[in-house]
CSV table of C-alpha atoms in Angstrom, one decimal:
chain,number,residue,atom,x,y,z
A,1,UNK,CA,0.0,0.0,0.0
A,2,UNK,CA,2.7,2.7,0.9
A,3,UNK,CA,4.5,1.4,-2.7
A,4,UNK,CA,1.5,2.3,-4.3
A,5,UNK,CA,0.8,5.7,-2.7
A,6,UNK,CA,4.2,6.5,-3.3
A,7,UNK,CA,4.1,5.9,-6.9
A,8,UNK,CA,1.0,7.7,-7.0
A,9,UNK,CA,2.8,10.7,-5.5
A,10,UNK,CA,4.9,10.6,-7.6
A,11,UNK,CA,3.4,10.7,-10.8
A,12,UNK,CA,1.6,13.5,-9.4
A,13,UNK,CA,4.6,15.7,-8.6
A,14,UNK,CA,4.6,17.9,-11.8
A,15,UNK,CA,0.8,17.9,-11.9
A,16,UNK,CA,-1.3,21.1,-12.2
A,17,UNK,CA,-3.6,21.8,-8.9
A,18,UNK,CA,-6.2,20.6,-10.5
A,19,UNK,CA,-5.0,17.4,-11.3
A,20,UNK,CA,-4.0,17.1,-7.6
A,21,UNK,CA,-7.9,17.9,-6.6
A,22,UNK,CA,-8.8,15.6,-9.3
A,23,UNK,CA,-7.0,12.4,-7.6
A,24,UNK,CA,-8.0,13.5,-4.0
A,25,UNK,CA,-11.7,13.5,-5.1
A,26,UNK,CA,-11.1,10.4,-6.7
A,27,UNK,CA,-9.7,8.9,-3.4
A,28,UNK,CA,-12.4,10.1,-1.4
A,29,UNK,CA,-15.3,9.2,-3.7
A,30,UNK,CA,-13.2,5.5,-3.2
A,31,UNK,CA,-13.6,6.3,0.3
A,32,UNK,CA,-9.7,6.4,1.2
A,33,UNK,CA,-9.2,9.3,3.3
A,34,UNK,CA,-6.3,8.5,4.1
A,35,UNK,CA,-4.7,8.4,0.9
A,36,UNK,CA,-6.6,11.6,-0.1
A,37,UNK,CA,-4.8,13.1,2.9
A,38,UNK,CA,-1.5,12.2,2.1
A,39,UNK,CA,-2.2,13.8,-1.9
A,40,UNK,CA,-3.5,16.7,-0.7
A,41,UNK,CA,-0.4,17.2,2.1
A,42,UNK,CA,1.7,16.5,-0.8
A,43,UNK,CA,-0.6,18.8,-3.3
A,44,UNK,CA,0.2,21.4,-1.0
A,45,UNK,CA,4.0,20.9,-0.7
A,46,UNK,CA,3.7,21.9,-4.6
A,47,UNK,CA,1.2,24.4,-4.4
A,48,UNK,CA,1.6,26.5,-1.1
A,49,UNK,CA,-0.3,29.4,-2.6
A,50,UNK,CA,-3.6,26.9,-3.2
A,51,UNK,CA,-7.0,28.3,-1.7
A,52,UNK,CA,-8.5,25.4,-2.9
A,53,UNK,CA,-6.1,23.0,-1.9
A,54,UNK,CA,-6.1,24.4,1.5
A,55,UNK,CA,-10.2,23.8,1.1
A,56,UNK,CA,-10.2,20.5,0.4
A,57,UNK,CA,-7.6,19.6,2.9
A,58,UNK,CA,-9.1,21.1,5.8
A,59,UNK,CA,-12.5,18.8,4.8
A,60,UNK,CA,-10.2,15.6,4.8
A,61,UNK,CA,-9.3,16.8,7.9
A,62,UNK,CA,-12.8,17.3,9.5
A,63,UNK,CA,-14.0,14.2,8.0
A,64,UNK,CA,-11.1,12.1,10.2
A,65,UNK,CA,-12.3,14.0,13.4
A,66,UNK,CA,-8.7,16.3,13.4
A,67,UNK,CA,-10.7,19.5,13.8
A,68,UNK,CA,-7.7,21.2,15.7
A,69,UNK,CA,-5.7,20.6,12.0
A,70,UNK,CA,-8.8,21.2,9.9
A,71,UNK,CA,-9.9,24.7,12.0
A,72,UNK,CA,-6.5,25.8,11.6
A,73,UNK,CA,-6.2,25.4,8.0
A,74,UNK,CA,-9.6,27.2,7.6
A,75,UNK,CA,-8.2,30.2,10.1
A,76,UNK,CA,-5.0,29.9,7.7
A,77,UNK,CA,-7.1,29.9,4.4
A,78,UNK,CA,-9.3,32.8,5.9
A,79,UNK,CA,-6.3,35.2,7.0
A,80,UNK,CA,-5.2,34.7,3.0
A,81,UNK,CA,-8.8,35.2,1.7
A,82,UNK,CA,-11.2,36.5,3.8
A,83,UNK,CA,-14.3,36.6,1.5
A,84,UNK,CA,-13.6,32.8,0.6
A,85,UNK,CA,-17.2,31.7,1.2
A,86,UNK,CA,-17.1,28.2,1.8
A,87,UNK,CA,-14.2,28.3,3.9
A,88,UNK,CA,-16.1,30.5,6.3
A,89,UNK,CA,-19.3,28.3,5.9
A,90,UNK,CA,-17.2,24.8,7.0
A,91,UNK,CA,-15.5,26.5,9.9
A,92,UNK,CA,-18.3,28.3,11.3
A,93,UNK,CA,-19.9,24.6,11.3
A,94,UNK,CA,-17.2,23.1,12.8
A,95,UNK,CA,-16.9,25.5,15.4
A,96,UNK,CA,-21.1,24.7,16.4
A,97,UNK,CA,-20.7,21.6,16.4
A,98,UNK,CA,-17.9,22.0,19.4
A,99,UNK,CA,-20.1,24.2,21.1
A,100,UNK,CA,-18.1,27.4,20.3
A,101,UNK,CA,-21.5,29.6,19.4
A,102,UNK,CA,-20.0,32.9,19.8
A,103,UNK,CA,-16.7,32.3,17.8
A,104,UNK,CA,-18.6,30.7,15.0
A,105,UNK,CA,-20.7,33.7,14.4
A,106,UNK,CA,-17.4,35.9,15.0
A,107,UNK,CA,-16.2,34.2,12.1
A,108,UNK,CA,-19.6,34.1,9.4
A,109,UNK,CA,-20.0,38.1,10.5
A,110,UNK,CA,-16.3,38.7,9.3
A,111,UNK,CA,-17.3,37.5,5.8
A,112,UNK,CA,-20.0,39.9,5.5
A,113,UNK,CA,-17.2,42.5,6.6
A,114,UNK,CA,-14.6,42.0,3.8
A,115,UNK,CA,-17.2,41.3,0.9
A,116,UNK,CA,-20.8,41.9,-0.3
A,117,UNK,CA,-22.3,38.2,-0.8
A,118,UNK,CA,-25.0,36.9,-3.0
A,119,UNK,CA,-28.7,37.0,-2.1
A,120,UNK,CA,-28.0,32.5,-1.7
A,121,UNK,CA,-24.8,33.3,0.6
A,122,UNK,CA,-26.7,36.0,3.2
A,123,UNK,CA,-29.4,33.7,3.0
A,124,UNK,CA,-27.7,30.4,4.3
A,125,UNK,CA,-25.5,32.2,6.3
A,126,UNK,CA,-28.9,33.7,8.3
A,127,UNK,CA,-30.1,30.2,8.7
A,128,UNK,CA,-27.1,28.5,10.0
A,129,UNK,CA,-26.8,31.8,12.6
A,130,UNK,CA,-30.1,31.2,13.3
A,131,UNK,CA,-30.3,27.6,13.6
A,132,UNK,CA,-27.2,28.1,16.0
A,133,UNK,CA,-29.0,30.9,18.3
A,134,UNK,CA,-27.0,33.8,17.3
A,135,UNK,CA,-30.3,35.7,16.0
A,136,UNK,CA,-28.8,39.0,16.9
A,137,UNK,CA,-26.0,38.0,14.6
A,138,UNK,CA,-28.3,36.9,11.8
A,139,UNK,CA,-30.2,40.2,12.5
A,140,UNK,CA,-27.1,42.2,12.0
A,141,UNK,CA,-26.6,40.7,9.0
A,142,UNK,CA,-29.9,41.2,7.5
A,143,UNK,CA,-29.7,44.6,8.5
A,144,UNK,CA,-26.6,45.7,7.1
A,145,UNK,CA,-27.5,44.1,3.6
A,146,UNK,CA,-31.0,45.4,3.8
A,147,UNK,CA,-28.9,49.2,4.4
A,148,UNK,CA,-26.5,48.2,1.6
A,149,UNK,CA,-29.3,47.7,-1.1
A,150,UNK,CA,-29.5,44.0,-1.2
């Protein structure tokens, strides 16, 4: 199995990012997470700069229960790119689901801070505030994109 993984690694080490994302999806939809990890570790060696990498990585990572690795990633990916949507929508739900109410709607309020969203975006963002009893966040959000013509 490492042989294998090896050689799959690589084959893959002059590949574009998207081929990268192409195999990890591949691995996943096989249900290897584990080798999906170790492509998308590797996909990142090659591709520091990789939103999208960093994305898909930090999903692996919630998916195997290492939330500690998979918030930080997002908190990295967020500090590069702070209006990167589903980014802010995977960590806010990680953070509910550990209880963490009040940083989880820190974090959904800061994308409405750095970029105007879609009508979909402010939307889903309201229910998940709501369904994680942070109405006066969800309010605030409402408000401010009722005030900035939404």
């Amino acid at each position: 199995m490492q042989a294998a993984r090896r050689e799959l690694l690589e084959a893959l080490a002059s590949a574009s990012e998207l081929e990268w994302l192409a195999c990890a999806r591949a691995l996943v939809l096989r249900s290897d997470t584990e080798a999906a990890h170790a492509v998308l570790s590797a996909a990142l060696v090659a591709h520091p700069g990789s939103a999208d990498l960093r994305f898909a990585l930090a999903g692996i990572l919630q998916q195997r229960g290492e939330s500690a690795a998979a918030e930080a990633l997002l908190h990295e990916l967020l500090a590069r790119q702070p209006a990167h949507a589903a980014a802010t929508f995977l960590l806010t739900s990680l953070l509910s689901r550990q209880g963490r109410m009040h940083a989880a709607a820190v974090v959904m309020r800061s994308l409405f801070a750095h970029a105007r969203q879609d009508a979909d975006t402010v939307i889903r963002a309201v229910e998940m505030l709501d369904d994680i009893q942070r109405t006066a966040d969800a309010a605030a959000i409402c408000e401010a994109e009722i005030a900035a013509g939404s």
